[in-house]
Amino acid sequence: MTAIVTGSTDNTGYYKNEGTAENIQIELRDDQDATLKNGDSKTVIVDEITRNAQFPLKARAITVNGNASQGTIEALINVIYIWQ
């Protein structure tokens, strides 16, 4: 099974913060600490017995250029699953 991640990005290539905090980006990583940017994909094996697939992901707020301000952090990251 493959998951493709998409979402709005800023000029740094990271996901854009739609909240009120300035100079903040959102970084999405997989369980092997690989960064998943807009349009990236990850493929995992489906368990033949349970027919389950797991995509452990984690997100964190970062500042690429510094000077982050306080405020809210919001982002929408879409995941498209492809079963093959």
PDB file of N, CA and C in Angstrom, residues 2-70:
ATOM      1  N   THR A   2       0.476   2.214  -0.748  1.00  0.00           N
ATOM      2  CA  THR A   2       1.248   3.450  -0.849  1.00  0.00           C
ATOM      3  C   THR A   2       0.415   4.613  -0.330  1.00  0.00           C
ATOM      4  N   ALA A   3       1.069   5.496   0.405  1.00  0.00           N
ATOM      5  CA  ALA A   3       0.443   6.733   0.868  1.00  0.00           C
ATOM      6  C   ALA A   3       1.179   7.896   0.218  1.00  0.00           C
ATOM      7  N   ILE A   4       0.422   8.825  -0.332  1.00  0.00           N
ATOM      8  CA  ILE A   4       0.985  10.042  -0.925  1.00  0.00           C
ATOM      9  C   ILE A   4       0.490  11.216  -0.088  1.00  0.00           C
ATOM     10  N   VAL A   5       1.422  12.065   0.348  1.00  0.00           N
ATOM     11  CA  VAL A   5       1.048  13.212   1.181  1.00  0.00           C
ATOM     12  C   VAL A   5       1.085  14.493   0.351  1.00  0.00           C
ATOM     13  N   THR A   6       0.070  15.321   0.552  1.00  0.00           N
ATOM     14  CA  THR A   6       0.003  16.603  -0.144  1.00  0.00           C
ATOM     15  C   THR A   6      -0.498  17.673   0.819  1.00  0.00           C
ATOM     16  N   GLY A   7      -0.126  18.889   0.540  1.00  0.00           N
ATOM     17  CA  GLY A   7      -0.588  20.011   1.351  1.00  0.00           C
ATOM     18  C   GLY A   7       0.080  21.291   0.894  1.00  0.00           C
ATOM     19  N   SER A   8      -0.429  22.402   1.383  1.00  0.00           N
ATOM     20  CA  SER A   8       0.140  23.706   1.029  1.00  0.00           C
ATOM     21  C   SER A   8       1.520  23.858   1.646  1.00  0.00           C
ATOM     22  N   THR A   9       2.447  24.368   0.852  1.00  0.00           N
ATOM     23  CA  THR A   9       3.807  24.592   1.341  1.00  0.00           C
ATOM     24  C   THR A   9       4.150  26.072   1.221  1.00  0.00           C
ATOM     25  N   ASP A  10       5.172  26.467   1.963  1.00  0.00           N
ATOM     26  CA  ASP A  10       5.663  27.834   1.808  1.00  0.00           C
ATOM     27  C   ASP A  10       6.953  27.798   0.996  1.00  0.00           C
ATOM     28  N   ASN A  11       7.669  28.904   0.931  1.00  0.00           N
ATOM     29  CA  ASN A  11       8.867  28.963   0.083  1.00  0.00           C
ATOM     30  C   ASN A  11      10.024  28.121   0.608  1.00  0.00           C
ATOM     31  N   THR A  12       9.902  27.548   1.800  1.00  0.00           N
ATOM     32  CA  THR A  12      10.943  26.661   2.330  1.00  0.00           C
ATOM     33  C   THR A  12      10.753  25.223   1.871  1.00  0.00           C
ATOM     34  N   GLY A  13       9.567  24.903   1.334  1.00  0.00           N
ATOM     35  CA  GLY A  13       9.269  23.542   0.924  1.00  0.00           C
ATOM     36  C   GLY A  13       8.580  22.725   2.002  1.00  0.00           C
ATOM     37  N   TYR A  14       8.514  23.254   3.211  1.00  0.00           N
ATOM     38  CA  TYR A  14       7.793  22.572   4.292  1.00  0.00           C
ATOM     39  C   TYR A  14       6.326  22.971   4.236  1.00  0.00           C
ATOM     40  N   TYR A  15       5.491  22.239   4.987  1.00  0.00           N
ATOM     41  CA  TYR A  15       4.067  22.559   5.005  1.00  0.00           C
ATOM     42  C   TYR A  15       3.847  23.916   5.657  1.00  0.00           C
ATOM     43  N   LYS A  16       2.941  24.669   5.077  1.00  0.00           N
ATOM     44  CA  LYS A  16       2.697  26.051   5.494  1.00  0.00           C
ATOM     45  C   LYS A  16       1.847  26.095   6.758  1.00  0.00           C
ATOM     46  N   ASN A  17       2.264  26.923   7.703  1.00  0.00           N
ATOM     47  CA  ASN A  17       1.452  27.175   8.881  1.00  0.00           C
ATOM     48  C   ASN A  17       0.343  28.142   8.492  1.00  0.00           C
ATOM     49  N   GLU A  18      -0.894  27.728   8.685  1.00  0.00           N
ATOM     50  CA  GLU A  18      -2.049  28.580   8.390  1.00  0.00           C
ATOM     51  C   GLU A  18      -2.526  29.307   9.639  1.00  0.00           C
ATOM     52  N   GLY A  19      -1.853  29.079  10.764  1.00  0.00           N
ATOM     53  CA  GLY A  19      -2.220  29.737  12.016  1.00  0.00           C
ATOM     54  C   GLY A  19      -1.609  31.124  12.119  1.00  0.00           C
ATOM     55  N   THR A  20      -1.656  31.676  13.328  1.00  0.00           N
ATOM     56  CA  THR A  20      -1.212  33.053  13.537  1.00  0.00           C
ATOM     57  C   THR A  20       0.276  33.178  13.844  1.00  0.00           C
ATOM     58  N   ALA A  21       0.944  32.093  14.225  1.00  0.00           N
ATOM     59  CA  ALA A  21       2.388  32.155  14.489  1.00  0.00           C
ATOM     60  C   ALA A  21       3.127  32.387  13.174  1.00  0.00           C
ATOM     61  N   GLU A  22       4.092  33.278  13.198  1.00  0.00           N
ATOM     62  CA  GLU A  22       4.830  33.609  11.982  1.00  0.00           C
ATOM     63  C   GLU A  22       6.187  32.918  11.954  1.00  0.00           C
ATOM     64  N   ASN A  23       6.683  32.688  10.741  1.00  0.00           N
ATOM     65  CA  ASN A  23       7.986  32.039  10.517  1.00  0.00           C
ATOM     66  C   ASN A  23       8.035  30.632  11.106  1.00  0.00           C
ATOM     67  N   ILE A  24       6.917  29.933  11.010  1.00  0.00           N
ATOM     68  CA  ILE A  24       6.798  28.552  11.485  1.00  0.00           C
ATOM     69  C   ILE A  24       6.405  27.679  10.299  1.00  0.00           C
ATOM     70  N   GLN A  25       7.049  26.533  10.186  1.00  0.00           N
ATOM     71  CA  GLN A  25       6.689  25.537   9.190  1.00  0.00           C
ATOM     72  C   GLN A  25       6.345  24.237   9.924  1.00  0.00           C
ATOM     73  N   ILE A  26       5.669  23.335   9.215  1.00  0.00           N
ATOM     74  CA  ILE A  26       5.344  22.031   9.777  1.00  0.00           C
ATOM     75  C   ILE A  26       6.124  20.982   9.004  1.00  0.00           C
ATOM     76  N   GLU A  27       6.827  20.144   9.760  1.00  0.00           N
ATOM     77  CA  GLU A  27       7.611  19.062   9.167  1.00  0.00           C
ATOM     78  C   GLU A  27       6.910  17.746   9.461  1.00  0.00           C
ATOM     79  N   LEU A  28       6.732  16.920   8.439  1.00  0.00           N
ATOM     80  CA  LEU A  28       6.126  15.599   8.575  1.00  0.00           C
ATOM     81  C   LEU A  28       7.211  14.561   8.361  1.00  0.00           C
ATOM     82  N   ARG A  29       7.306  13.602   9.292  1.00  0.00           N
ATOM     83  CA  ARG A  29       8.325  12.551   9.198  1.00  0.00           C
ATOM     84  C   ARG A  29       7.682  11.179   9.355  1.00  0.00           C
ATOM     85  N   ASP A  30       8.347  10.174   8.776  1.00  0.00           N
ATOM     86  CA  ASP A  30       7.880   8.804   8.946  1.00  0.00           C
ATOM     87  C   ASP A  30       8.621   8.144  10.106  1.00  0.00           C
ATOM     88  N   ASP A  31       8.391   6.854  10.285  1.00  0.00           N
ATOM     89  CA  ASP A  31       8.980   6.134  11.420  1.00  0.00           C
ATOM     90  C   ASP A  31      10.486   5.925  11.283  1.00  0.00           C
ATOM     91  N   GLN A  32      11.051   6.225  10.127  1.00  0.00           N
ATOM     92  CA  GLN A  32      12.500   6.131   9.939  1.00  0.00           C
ATOM     93  C   GLN A  32      13.132   7.521   9.893  1.00  0.00           C
ATOM     94  N   ASP A  33      12.375   8.516  10.338  1.00  0.00           N
ATOM     95  CA  ASP A  33      12.796   9.917  10.404  1.00  0.00           C
ATOM     96  C   ASP A  33      13.080  10.542   9.042  1.00  0.00           C
ATOM     97  N   ALA A  34      12.503   9.986   7.989  1.00  0.00           N
ATOM     98  CA  ALA A  34      12.607  10.607   6.665  1.00  0.00           C
ATOM     99  C   ALA A  34      11.530  11.687   6.558  1.00  0.00           C
ATOM    100  N   THR A  35      11.910  12.858   6.097  1.00  0.00           N
ATOM    101  CA  THR A  35      10.960  13.957   5.929  1.00  0.00           C
ATOM    102  C   THR A  35      10.081  13.694   4.712  1.00  0.00           C
ATOM    103  N   LEU A  36       8.776  13.862   4.885  1.00  0.00           N
ATOM    104  CA  LEU A  36       7.818  13.686   3.798  1.00  0.00           C
ATOM    105  C   LEU A  36       7.281  15.058   3.411  1.00  0.00           C
ATOM    106  N   LYS A  37       7.695  15.540   2.256  1.00  0.00           N
ATOM    107  CA  LYS A  37       7.245  16.848   1.771  1.00  0.00           C
ATOM    108  C   LYS A  37       6.108  16.660   0.769  1.00  0.00           C
ATOM    109  N   ASN A  38       5.527  17.758   0.336  1.00  0.00           N
ATOM    110  CA  ASN A  38       4.388  17.738  -0.571  1.00  0.00           C
ATOM    111  C   ASN A  38       4.670  16.860  -1.792  1.00  0.00           C
ATOM    112  N   GLY A  39       3.795  15.885  -2.030  1.00  0.00           N
ATOM    113  CA  GLY A  39       3.931  14.996  -3.179  1.00  0.00           C
ATOM    114  C   GLY A  39       4.755  13.754  -2.924  1.00  0.00           C
ATOM    115  N   ASP A  40       5.404  13.664  -1.768  1.00  0.00           N
ATOM    116  CA  ASP A  40       6.201  12.475  -1.450  1.00  0.00           C
ATOM    117  C   ASP A  40       5.294  11.290  -1.149  1.00  0.00           C
ATOM    118  N   SER A  41       5.844  10.089  -1.293  1.00  0.00           N
ATOM    119  CA  SER A  41       5.076   8.880  -1.014  1.00  0.00           C
ATOM    120  C   SER A  41       5.883   7.925  -0.149  1.00  0.00           C
ATOM    121  N   LYS A  42       5.149   7.032   0.493  1.00  0.00           N
ATOM    122  CA  LYS A  42       5.760   5.986   1.307  1.00  0.00           C
ATOM    123  C   LYS A  42       4.962   4.717   1.056  1.00  0.00           C
ATOM    124  N   THR A  43       5.674   3.628   0.826  1.00  0.00           N
ATOM    125  CA  THR A  43       5.031   2.348   0.574  1.00  0.00           C
ATOM    126  C   THR A  43       5.337   1.394   1.716  1.00  0.00           C
ATOM    127  N   VAL A  44       4.307   0.699   2.181  1.00  0.00           N
ATOM    128  CA  VAL A  44       4.473  -0.300   3.236  1.00  0.00           C
ATOM    129  C   VAL A  44       3.817  -1.601   2.791  1.00  0.00           C
ATOM    130  N   ILE A  45       4.205  -2.662   3.442  1.00  0.00           N
ATOM    131  CA  ILE A  45       3.649  -3.984   3.138  1.00  0.00           C
ATOM    132  C   ILE A  45       2.367  -4.186   3.938  1.00  0.00           C
ATOM    133  N   VAL A  46       1.355  -4.746   3.298  1.00  0.00           N
ATOM    134  CA  VAL A  46       0.099  -5.064   3.964  1.00  0.00           C
ATOM    135  C   VAL A  46       0.237  -6.439   4.607  1.00  0.00           C
ATOM    136  N   ASP A  47      -0.141  -6.543   5.874  1.00  0.00           N
ATOM    137  CA  ASP A  47      -0.122  -7.817   6.586  1.00  0.00           C
ATOM    138  C   ASP A  47      -1.136  -8.748   5.927  1.00  0.00           C
ATOM    139  N   GLU A  48      -0.676  -9.901   5.443  1.00  0.00           N
ATOM    140  CA  GLU A  48      -1.554 -10.815   4.708  1.00  0.00           C
ATOM    141  C   GLU A  48      -2.636 -11.429   5.579  1.00  0.00           C
ATOM    142  N   ILE A  49      -2.384 -11.582   6.855  1.00  0.00           N
ATOM    143  CA  ILE A  49      -3.362 -12.200   7.750  1.00  0.00           C
ATOM    144  C   ILE A  49      -4.421 -11.189   8.189  1.00  0.00           C
ATOM    145  N   THR A  50      -3.978 -10.050   8.688  1.00  0.00           N
ATOM    146  CA  THR A  50      -4.923  -9.056   9.214  1.00  0.00           C
ATOM    147  C   THR A  50      -5.416  -8.076   8.157  1.00  0.00           C
ATOM    148  N   ARG A  51      -4.729  -8.031   7.019  1.00  0.00           N
ATOM    149  CA  ARG A  51      -5.043  -7.078   5.941  1.00  0.00           C
ATOM    150  C   ARG A  51      -4.895  -5.626   6.412  1.00  0.00           C
ATOM    151  N   ASN A  52      -3.993  -5.410   7.360  1.00  0.00           N
ATOM    152  CA  ASN A  52      -3.726  -4.073   7.881  1.00  0.00           C
ATOM    153  C   ASN A  52      -2.396  -3.554   7.367  1.00  0.00           C
ATOM    154  N   ALA A  53      -2.335  -2.250   7.253  1.00  0.00           N
ATOM    155  CA  ALA A  53      -1.083  -1.571   6.924  1.00  0.00           C
ATOM    156  C   ALA A  53      -0.937  -0.406   7.890  1.00  0.00           C
ATOM    157  N   GLN A  54       0.283  -0.157   8.327  1.00  0.00           N
ATOM    158  CA  GLN A  54       0.515   0.932   9.266  1.00  0.00           C
ATOM    159  C   GLN A  54       1.452   1.965   8.652  1.00  0.00           C
ATOM    160  N   PHE A  55       1.091   3.222   8.847  1.00  0.00           N
ATOM    161  CA  PHE A  55       1.897   4.350   8.399  1.00  0.00           C
ATOM    162  C   PHE A  55       2.181   5.251   9.599  1.00  0.00           C
ATOM    163  N   PRO A  56       3.150   4.897  10.427  1.00  0.00           N
ATOM    164  CA  PRO A  56       3.457   5.767  11.571  1.00  0.00           C
ATOM    165  C   PRO A  56       4.056   7.087  11.080  1.00  0.00           C
ATOM    166  N   LEU A  57       3.402   8.176  11.433  1.00  0.00           N
ATOM    167  CA  LEU A  57       3.855   9.507  11.038  1.00  0.00           C
ATOM    168  C   LEU A  57       3.908  10.410  12.263  1.00  0.00           C
ATOM    169  N   LYS A  58       4.754  11.422  12.193  1.00  0.00           N
ATOM    170  CA  LYS A  58       4.800  12.424  13.257  1.00  0.00           C
ATOM    171  C   LYS A  58       5.027  13.785  12.619  1.00  0.00           C
ATOM    172  N   ALA A  59       4.453  14.794  13.243  1.00  0.00           N
ATOM    173  CA  ALA A  59       4.593  16.164  12.756  1.00  0.00           C
ATOM    174  C   ALA A  59       5.170  17.021  13.868  1.00  0.00           C
ATOM    175  N   ARG A  60       5.937  18.023  13.457  1.00  0.00           N
ATOM    176  CA  ARG A  60       6.465  18.972  14.436  1.00  0.00           C
ATOM    177  C   ARG A  60       6.570  20.344  13.793  1.00  0.00           C
ATOM    178  N   ALA A  61       6.517  21.342  14.650  1.00  0.00           N
ATOM    179  CA  ALA A  61       6.683  22.722  14.199  1.00  0.00           C
ATOM    180  C   ALA A  61       8.167  23.053  14.205  1.00  0.00           C
ATOM    181  N   ILE A  62       8.624  23.679  13.126  1.00  0.00           N
ATOM    182  CA  ILE A  62      10.024  24.091  13.025  1.00  0.00           C
ATOM    183  C   ILE A  62      10.074  25.522  12.500  1.00  0.00           C
ATOM    184  N   THR A  63      11.218  26.141  12.642  1.00  0.00           N
ATOM    185  CA  THR A  63      11.446  27.435  12.007  1.00  0.00           C
ATOM    186  C   THR A  63      12.730  27.334  11.200  1.00  0.00           C
ATOM    187  N   VAL A  64      12.615  27.498   9.911  1.00  0.00           N
ATOM    188  CA  VAL A  64      13.763  27.372   9.016  1.00  0.00           C
ATOM    189  C   VAL A  64      14.635  28.621   9.072  1.00  0.00           C
ATOM    190  N   ASN A  65      13.998  29.774   9.094  1.00  0.00           N
ATOM    191  CA  ASN A  65      14.732  31.039   9.018  1.00  0.00           C
ATOM    192  C   ASN A  65      14.829  31.784  10.342  1.00  0.00           C
ATOM    193  N   GLY A  66      14.324  31.189  11.424  1.00  0.00           N
ATOM    194  CA  GLY A  66      14.368  31.852  12.728  1.00  0.00           C
ATOM    195  C   GLY A  66      13.291  32.905  12.880  1.00  0.00           C
ATOM    196  N   ASN A  67      13.353  33.639  13.975  1.00  0.00           N
ATOM    197  CA  ASN A  67      12.411  34.722  14.276  1.00  0.00           C
ATOM    198  C   ASN A  67      10.961  34.267  14.353  1.00  0.00           C
ATOM    199  N   ALA A  68      10.724  33.071  14.899  1.00  0.00           N
ATOM    200  CA  ALA A  68       9.352  32.589  15.060  1.00  0.00           C
ATOM    201  C   ALA A  68       8.626  33.450  16.083  1.00  0.00           C
ATOM    202  N   SER A  69       7.342  33.664  15.842  1.00  0.00           N
ATOM    203  CA  SER A  69       6.533  34.426  16.792  1.00  0.00           C
ATOM    204  C   SER A  69       5.517  33.503  17.445  1.00  0.00           C
ATOM    205  N   GLN A  70       4.995  33.928  18.573  1.00  0.00           N
ATOM    206  CA  GLN A  70       3.978  33.129  19.246  1.00  0.00           C
ATOM    207  C   GLN A  70       2.680  33.192  18.467  1.00  0.00           C
TER     208      GLN A  70
END
